[in-house]
Short mmCIF file of C-alpha atoms and ligand atoms in Angstrom, two decimals:
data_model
loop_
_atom_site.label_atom_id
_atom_site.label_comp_id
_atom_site.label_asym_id
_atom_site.label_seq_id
_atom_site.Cartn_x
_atom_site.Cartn_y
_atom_site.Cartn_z
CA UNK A 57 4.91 29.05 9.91
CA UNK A 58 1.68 29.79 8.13
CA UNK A 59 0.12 27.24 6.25
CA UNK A 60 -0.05 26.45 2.84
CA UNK A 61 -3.92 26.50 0.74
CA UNK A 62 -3.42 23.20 -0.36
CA UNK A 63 -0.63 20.17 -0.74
CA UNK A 64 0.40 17.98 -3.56
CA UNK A 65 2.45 15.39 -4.31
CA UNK A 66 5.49 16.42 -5.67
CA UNK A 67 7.66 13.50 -5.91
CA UNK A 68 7.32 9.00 -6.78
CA UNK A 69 9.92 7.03 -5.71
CA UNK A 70 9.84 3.02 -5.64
CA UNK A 71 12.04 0.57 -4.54
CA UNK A 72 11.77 -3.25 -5.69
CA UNK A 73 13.47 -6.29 -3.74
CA UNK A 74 15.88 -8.04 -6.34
CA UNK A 75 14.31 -11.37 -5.66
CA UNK A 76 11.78 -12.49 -7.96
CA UNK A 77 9.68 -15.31 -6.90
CA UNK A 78 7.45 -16.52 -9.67
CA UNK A 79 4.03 -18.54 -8.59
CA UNK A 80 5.66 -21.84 -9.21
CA UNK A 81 8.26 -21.29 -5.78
CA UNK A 82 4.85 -20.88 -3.80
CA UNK A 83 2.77 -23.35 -5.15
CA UNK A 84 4.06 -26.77 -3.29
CA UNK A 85 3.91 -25.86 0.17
CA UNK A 86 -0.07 -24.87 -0.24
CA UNK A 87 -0.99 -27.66 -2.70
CA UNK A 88 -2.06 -24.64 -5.34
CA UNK A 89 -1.35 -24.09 -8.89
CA UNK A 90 -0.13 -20.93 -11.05
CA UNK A 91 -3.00 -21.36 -13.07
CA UNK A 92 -5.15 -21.10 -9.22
CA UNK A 93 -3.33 -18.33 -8.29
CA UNK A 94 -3.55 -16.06 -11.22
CA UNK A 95 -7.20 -16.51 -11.56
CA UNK A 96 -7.82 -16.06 -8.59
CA UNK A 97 -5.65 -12.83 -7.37
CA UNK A 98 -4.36 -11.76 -10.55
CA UNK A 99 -0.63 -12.63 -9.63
CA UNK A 100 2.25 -14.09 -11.65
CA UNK A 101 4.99 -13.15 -9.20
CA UNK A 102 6.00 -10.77 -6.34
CA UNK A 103 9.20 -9.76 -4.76
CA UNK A 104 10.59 -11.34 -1.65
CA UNK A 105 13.54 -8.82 0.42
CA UNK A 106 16.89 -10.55 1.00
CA UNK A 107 19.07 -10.20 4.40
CA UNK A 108 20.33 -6.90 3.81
CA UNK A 109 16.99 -5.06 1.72
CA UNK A 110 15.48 -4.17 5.39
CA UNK A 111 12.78 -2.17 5.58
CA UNK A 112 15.44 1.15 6.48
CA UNK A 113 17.32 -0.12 3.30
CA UNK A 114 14.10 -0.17 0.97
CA UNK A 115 12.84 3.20 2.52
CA UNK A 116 15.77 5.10 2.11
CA UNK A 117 16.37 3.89 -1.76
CA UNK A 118 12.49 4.88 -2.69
CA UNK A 119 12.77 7.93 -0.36
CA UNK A 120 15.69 9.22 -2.54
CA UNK A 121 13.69 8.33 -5.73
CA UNK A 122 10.89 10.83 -4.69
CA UNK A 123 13.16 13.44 -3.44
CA UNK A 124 14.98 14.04 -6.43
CA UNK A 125 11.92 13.76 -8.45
CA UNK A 126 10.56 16.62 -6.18
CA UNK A 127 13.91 18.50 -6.84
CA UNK A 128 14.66 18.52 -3.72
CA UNK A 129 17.08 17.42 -0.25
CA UNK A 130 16.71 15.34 2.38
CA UNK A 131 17.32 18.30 4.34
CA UNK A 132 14.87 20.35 3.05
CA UNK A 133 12.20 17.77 4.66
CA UNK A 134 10.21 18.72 7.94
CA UNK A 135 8.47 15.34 8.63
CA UNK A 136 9.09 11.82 7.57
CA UNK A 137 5.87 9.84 8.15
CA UNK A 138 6.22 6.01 7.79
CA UNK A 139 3.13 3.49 7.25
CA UNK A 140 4.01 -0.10 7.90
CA UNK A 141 3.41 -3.14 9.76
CA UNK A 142 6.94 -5.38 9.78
CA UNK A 143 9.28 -3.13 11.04
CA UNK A 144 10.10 -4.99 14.04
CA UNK A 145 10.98 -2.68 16.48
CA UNK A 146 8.71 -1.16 18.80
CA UNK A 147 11.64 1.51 19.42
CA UNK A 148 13.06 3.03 17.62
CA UNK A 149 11.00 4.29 15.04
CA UNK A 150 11.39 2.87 11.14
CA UNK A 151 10.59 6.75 10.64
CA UNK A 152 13.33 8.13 12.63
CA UNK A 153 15.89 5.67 11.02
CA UNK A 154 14.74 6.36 7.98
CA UNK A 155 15.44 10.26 8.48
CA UNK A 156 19.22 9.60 9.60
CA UNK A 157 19.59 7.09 6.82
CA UNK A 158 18.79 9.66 4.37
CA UNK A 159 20.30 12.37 5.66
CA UNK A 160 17.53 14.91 6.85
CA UNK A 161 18.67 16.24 9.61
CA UNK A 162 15.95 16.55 12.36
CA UNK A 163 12.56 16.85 10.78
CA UNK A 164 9.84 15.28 13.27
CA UNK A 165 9.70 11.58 12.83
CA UNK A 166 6.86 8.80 13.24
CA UNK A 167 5.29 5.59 12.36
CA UNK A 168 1.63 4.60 11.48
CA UNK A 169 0.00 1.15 11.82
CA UNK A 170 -3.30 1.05 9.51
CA UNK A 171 -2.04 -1.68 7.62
CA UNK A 172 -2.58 -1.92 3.65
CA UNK A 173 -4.58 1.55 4.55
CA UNK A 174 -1.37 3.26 6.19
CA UNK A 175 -0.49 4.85 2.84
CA UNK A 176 -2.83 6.80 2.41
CA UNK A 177 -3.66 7.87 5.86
CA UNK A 178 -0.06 9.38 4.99
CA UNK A 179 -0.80 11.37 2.41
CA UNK A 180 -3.49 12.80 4.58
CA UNK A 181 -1.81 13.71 7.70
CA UNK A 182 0.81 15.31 5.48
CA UNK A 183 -1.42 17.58 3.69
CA UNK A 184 -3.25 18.53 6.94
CA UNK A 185 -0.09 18.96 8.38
CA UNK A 186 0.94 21.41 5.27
CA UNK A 187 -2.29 23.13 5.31
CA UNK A 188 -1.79 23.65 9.14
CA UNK A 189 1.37 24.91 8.74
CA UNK A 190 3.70 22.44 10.83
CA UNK A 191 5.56 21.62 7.66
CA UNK A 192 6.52 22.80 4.70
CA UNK A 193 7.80 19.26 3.16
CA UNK A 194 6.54 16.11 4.52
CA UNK A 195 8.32 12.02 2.96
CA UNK A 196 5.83 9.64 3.31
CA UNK A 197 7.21 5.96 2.99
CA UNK A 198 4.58 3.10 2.52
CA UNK A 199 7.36 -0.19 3.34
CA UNK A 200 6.69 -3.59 4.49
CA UNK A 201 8.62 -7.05 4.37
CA UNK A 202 5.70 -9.10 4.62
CA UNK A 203 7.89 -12.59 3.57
CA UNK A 204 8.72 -12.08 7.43
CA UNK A 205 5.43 -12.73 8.84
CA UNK A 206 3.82 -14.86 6.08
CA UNK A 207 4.13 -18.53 6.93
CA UNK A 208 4.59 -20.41 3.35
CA UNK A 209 2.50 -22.93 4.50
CA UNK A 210 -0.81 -21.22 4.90
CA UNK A 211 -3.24 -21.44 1.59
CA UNK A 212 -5.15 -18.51 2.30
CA UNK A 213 -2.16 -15.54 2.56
CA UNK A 214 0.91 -17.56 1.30
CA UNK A 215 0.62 -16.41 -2.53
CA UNK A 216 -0.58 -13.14 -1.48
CA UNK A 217 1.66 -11.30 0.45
CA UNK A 218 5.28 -9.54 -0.50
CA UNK A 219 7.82 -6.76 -0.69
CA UNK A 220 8.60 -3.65 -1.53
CA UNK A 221 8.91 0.37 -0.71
CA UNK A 222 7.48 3.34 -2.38
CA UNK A 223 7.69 7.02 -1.15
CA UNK A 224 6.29 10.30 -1.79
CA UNK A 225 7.11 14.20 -1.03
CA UNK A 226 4.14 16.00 -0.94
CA UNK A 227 4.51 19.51 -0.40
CA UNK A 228 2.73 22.74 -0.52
CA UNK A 229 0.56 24.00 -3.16
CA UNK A 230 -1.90 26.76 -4.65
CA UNK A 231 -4.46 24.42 -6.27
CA UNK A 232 -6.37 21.50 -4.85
CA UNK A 233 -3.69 18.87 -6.07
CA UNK A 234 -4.75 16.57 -2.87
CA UNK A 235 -8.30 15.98 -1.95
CA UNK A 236 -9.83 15.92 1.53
CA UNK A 237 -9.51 12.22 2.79
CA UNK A 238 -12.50 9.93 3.56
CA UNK A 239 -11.05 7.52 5.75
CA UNK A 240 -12.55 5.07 8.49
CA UNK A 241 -12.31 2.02 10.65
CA UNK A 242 -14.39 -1.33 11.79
CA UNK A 243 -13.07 -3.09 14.30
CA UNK A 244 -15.76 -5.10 15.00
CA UNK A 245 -14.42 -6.99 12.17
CA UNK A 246 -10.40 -6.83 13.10
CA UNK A 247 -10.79 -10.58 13.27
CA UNK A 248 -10.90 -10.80 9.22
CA UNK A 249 -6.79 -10.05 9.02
CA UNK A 250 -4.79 -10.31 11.86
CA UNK A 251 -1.55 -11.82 13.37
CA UNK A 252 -1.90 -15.11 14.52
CA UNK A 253 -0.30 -14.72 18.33
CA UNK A 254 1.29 -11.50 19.86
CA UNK A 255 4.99 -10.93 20.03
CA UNK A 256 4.68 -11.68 23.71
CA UNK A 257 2.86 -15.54 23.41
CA UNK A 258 5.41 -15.87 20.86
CA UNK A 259 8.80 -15.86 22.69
CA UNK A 260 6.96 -17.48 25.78
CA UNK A 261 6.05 -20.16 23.60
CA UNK A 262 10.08 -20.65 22.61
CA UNK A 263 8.98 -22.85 19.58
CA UNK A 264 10.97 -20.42 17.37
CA UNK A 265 7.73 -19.84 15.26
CA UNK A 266 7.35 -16.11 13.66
CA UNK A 267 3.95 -14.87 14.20
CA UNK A 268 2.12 -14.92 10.97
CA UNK A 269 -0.47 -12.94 9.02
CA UNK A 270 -3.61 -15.03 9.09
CA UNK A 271 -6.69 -13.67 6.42
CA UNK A 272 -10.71 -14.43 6.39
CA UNK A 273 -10.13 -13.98 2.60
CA UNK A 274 -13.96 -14.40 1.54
CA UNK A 275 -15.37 -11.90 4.40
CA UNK A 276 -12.26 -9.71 2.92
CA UNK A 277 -12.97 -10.02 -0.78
CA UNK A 278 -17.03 -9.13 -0.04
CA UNK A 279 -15.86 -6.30 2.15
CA UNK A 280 -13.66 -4.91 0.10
CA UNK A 281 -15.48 -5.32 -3.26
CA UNK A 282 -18.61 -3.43 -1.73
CA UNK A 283 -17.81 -0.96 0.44
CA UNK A 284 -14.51 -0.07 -0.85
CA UNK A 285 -16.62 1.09 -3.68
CA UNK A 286 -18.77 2.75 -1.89
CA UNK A 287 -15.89 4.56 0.14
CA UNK A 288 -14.12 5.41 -3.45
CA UNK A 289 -17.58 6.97 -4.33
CA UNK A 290 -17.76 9.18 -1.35
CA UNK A 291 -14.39 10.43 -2.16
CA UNK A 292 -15.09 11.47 -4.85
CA UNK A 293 -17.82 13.62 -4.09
CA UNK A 294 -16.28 14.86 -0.92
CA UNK A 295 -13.94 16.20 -3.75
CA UNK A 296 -16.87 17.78 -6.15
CA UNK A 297 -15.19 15.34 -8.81
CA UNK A 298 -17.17 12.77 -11.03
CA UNK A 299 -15.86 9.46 -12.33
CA UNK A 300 -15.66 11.59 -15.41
CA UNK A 301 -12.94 13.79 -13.89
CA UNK A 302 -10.27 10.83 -13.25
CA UNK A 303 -7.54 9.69 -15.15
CA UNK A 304 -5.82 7.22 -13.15
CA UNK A 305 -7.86 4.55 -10.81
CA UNK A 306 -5.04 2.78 -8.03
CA UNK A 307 -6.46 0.93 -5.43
CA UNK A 308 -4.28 -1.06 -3.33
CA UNK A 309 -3.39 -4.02 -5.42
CA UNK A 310 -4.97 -6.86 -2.83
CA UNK A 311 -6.35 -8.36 -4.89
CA UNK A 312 -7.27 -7.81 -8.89
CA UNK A 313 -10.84 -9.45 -8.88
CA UNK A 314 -11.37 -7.03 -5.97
CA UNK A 315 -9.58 -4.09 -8.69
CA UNK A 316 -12.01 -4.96 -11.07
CA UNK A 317 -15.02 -5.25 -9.13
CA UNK A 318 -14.92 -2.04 -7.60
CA UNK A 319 -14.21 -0.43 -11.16
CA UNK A 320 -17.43 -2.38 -12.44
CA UNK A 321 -19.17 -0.49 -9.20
CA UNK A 322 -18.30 2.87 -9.76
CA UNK A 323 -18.72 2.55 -13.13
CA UNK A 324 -15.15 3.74 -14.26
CA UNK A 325 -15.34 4.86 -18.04
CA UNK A 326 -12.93 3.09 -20.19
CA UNK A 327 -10.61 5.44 -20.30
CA UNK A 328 -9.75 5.71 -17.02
CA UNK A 329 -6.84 4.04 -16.57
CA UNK A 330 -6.31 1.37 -13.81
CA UNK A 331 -3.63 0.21 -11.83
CA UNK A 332 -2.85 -3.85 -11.91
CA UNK A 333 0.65 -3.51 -10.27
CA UNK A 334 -0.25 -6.68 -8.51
CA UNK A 335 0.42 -9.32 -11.37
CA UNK A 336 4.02 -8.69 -10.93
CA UNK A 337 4.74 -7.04 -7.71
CA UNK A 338 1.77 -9.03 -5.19
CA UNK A 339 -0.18 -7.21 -2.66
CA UNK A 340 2.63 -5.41 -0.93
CA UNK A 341 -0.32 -3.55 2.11
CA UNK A 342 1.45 -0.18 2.80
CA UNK A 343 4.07 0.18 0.15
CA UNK A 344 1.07 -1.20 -3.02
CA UNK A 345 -0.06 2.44 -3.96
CA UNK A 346 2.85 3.97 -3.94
CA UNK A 347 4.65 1.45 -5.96
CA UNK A 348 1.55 0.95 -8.50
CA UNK A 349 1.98 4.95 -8.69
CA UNK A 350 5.41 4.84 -9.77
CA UNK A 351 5.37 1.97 -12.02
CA UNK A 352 2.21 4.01 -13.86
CA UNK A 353 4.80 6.99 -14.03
CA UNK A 354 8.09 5.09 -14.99
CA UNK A 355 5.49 3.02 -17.88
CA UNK A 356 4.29 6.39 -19.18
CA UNK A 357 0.43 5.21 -18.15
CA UNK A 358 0.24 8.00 -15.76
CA UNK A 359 1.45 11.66 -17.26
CA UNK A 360 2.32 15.21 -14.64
CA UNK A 361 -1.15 16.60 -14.29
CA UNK A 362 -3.07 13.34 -14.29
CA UNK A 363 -6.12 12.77 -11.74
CA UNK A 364 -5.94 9.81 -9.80
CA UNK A 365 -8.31 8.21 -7.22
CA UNK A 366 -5.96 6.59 -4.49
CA UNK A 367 -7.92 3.88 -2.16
CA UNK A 368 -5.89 1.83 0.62
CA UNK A 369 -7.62 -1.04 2.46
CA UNK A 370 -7.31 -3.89 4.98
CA UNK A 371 -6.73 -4.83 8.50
CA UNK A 372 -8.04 -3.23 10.93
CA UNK A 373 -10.34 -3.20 9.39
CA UNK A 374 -9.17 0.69 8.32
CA UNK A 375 -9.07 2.50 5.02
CA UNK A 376 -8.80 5.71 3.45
CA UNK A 377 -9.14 7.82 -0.09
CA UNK A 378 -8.37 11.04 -1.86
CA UNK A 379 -8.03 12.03 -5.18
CA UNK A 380 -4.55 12.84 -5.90
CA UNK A 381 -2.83 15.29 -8.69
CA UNK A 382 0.11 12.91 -10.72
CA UNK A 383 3.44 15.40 -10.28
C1 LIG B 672 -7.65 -15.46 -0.79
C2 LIG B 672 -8.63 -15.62 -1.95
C3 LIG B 672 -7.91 -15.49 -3.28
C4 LIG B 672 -9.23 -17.03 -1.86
O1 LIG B 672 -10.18 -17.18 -2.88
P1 LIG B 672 -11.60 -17.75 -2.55
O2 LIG B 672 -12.32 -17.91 -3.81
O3 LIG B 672 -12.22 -16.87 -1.49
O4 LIG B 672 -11.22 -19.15 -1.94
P2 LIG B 672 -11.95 -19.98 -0.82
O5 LIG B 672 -11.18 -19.83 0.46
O6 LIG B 672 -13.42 -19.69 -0.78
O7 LIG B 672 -11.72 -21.42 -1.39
C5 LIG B 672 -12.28 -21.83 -2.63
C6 LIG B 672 -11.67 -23.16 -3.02
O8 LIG B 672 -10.27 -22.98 -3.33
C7 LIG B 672 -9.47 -23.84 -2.50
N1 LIG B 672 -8.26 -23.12 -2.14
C8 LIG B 672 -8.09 -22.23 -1.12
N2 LIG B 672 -6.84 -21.76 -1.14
C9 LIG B 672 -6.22 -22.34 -2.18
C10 LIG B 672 -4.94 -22.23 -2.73
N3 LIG B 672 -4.01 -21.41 -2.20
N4 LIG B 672 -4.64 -22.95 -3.83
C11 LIG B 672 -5.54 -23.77 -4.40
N5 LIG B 672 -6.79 -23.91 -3.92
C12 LIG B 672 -7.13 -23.19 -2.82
C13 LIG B 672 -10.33 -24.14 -1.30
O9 LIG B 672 -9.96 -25.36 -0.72
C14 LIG B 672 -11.71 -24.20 -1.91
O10 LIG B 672 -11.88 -25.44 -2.54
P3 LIG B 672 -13.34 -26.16 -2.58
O11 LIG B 672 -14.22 -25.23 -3.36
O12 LIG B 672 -13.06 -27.44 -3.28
O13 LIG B 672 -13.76 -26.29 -1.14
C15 LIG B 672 -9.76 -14.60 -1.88
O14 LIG B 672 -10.60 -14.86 -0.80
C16 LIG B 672 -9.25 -13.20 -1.74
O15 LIG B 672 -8.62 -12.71 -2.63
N6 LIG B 672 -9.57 -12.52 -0.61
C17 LIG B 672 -9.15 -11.16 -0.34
C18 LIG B 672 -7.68 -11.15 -0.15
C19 LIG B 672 -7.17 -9.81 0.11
O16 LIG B 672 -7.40 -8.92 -0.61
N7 LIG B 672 -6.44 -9.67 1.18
C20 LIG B 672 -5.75 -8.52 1.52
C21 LIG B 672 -6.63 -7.45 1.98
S1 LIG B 672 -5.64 -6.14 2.39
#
């Protein structure tokens, strides 16, 4: 197979946990307030998965949501690329589970771990792969239960973390509809977020205890505020765009002081719409872009056509960026 010129998205789909959990179920166990919380993160509420909304379950609803949006079947699909960090299996694959769930017969199957980033490193390895010419139609699921491996009990990540699915089909294209990626690492700093213990110190330990997500969140914010901003910048010219050129700004929604203060950076005209899916949804690491895409679709804030800067960030410490054509 020959590849294709370019790749695009062609297809949003989202999936939302029924459970909401408002600030005031969080609050107690971290001695915090709602009033704290939303100035300080921008969040009102997030979504928590119940028993049977597993991370296959969640995936497969958003994955159908993009594939019919696409116009298209799960057997049309030649890869199905999965970013997360809680699916807790190191074998099978959340990817190759995903695939059967669906339906899509045997398209090649695999997970990423880049955290909050994973998304979008996605997005890239399926338009490389399209542009190489190893697939034709590529699903990329950003999922994570994050409740799992959040102990309610620590101040730092307790009201932070949460929920959710989103999905995308990106397939081939004539036009430029996905930018090149500027993506990068620094572990020197993977100390910042992290799990507590491994998996392994865990069950020798026998206390029962989950590992849990533990966050630096002031070395985080700093990082993220100023070179995120930087990295969004470099996209942008790696894509021989201005700020003038975008329509749609949607970072990962970490945090929405760290939203705003990379906007104020780059200098993002007005108009420029931005996404704040956080207030409502919480910072949900791989599945937050695609989910603030889709609720900027369903709302009418993002129209087919638009221009939108995607940037994922976070442990690792990895991220990655491209400007992105709305389907
Ligand atoms: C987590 C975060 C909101 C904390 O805000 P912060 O201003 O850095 O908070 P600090 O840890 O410096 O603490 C400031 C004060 O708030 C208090 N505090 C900390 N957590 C609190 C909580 N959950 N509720 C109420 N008060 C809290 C501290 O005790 C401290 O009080 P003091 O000034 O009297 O000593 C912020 O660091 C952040 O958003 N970081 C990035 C998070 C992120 O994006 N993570 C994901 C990346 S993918």
């Amino acid at each position: 197979m020959s590849g294709s010129p370019h790749a695009r998205i062609l297809g949003v789909g989202a999936y939302r946990p029924r459970r909401v959990v408002p600030n005031s179920e969080v609050v107690e166990a971290i001695e915090s307030s709602d009033e704290w919380i939303q100035q300080r993160s921008g969040i009102r509420e997030r979504r928590f998965a119940s028993e049977d909304e597993t991370v296959v379950a969640m995936s497969a609803e958003a994955a159908r949501g993009a594939l019919a949006q696409a116009g298209l079947q799960a057997s049309d699909l030649d890869c199905v690329v999965v970013a997360t960090v809680s699916h807790f299996l190191q074998t099978p694959s959340a990817a190759a589970l995903i695939a059967h769930e669906i339906g899509a017969g045997a398209p090649a199957a695999f997970d990423i771990s880049a955290a909050c980033a994973g998304f979008c490193h996605g997005v890239a390895i399926a338009s490389d792969m399209i542009r190489g010419g190893s697939a034709k139609n590529v699903l990329v699921v950003g999922v994570e239960r994050l409740s799992d491996i959040t102990s309610p009990r620590d101040r730092g990540t307790a009201f932070i973390f949460a929920d959710g699915a989103g999905a995308v089909v990106v397939g081939p294209s004539t036009e430029p509809d996905i930018s090149p990626v500027v993506w990068g690492s620094d572990g020197a700093q993977s100390d910042l977020i992290r799990q507590n213990t491994d998996w392994r110190d865990a069950v020798n330990a026998a206390d029962g205890e989950m590992p849990h997500l533990v966050m630096e969140g002031a070395a985080v914010f700093r990082w993220a505020s100023f070179e995120m901003a930087k990295v969004a910048q470099e996209t942008l010219t790696k894509a021989g765009l201005t700020v003038e050129d975008l329509d749609l700004f949607i970072p990962h929604q970490a945090n929405d002081r760290i939203t705003s203060a990379m906007a104020r950076a780059m200098k993002l005209p007005e108009r420029v719409r931005i996404a704040r899916d956080i207030a409502v949804q919480g910072n949900t690491s791989a599945a937050s872009v695609p989910l603030a895409l889709a609720r900027m679709i369903e709302t009418g804030e993002a129209k087919s056509g638009d221009r939108a800067l995607l940037i994922a960030f976070g442990a690792g410490l990895a991220y990655a960026a491209q400007v992105v054509t709305v389907p």
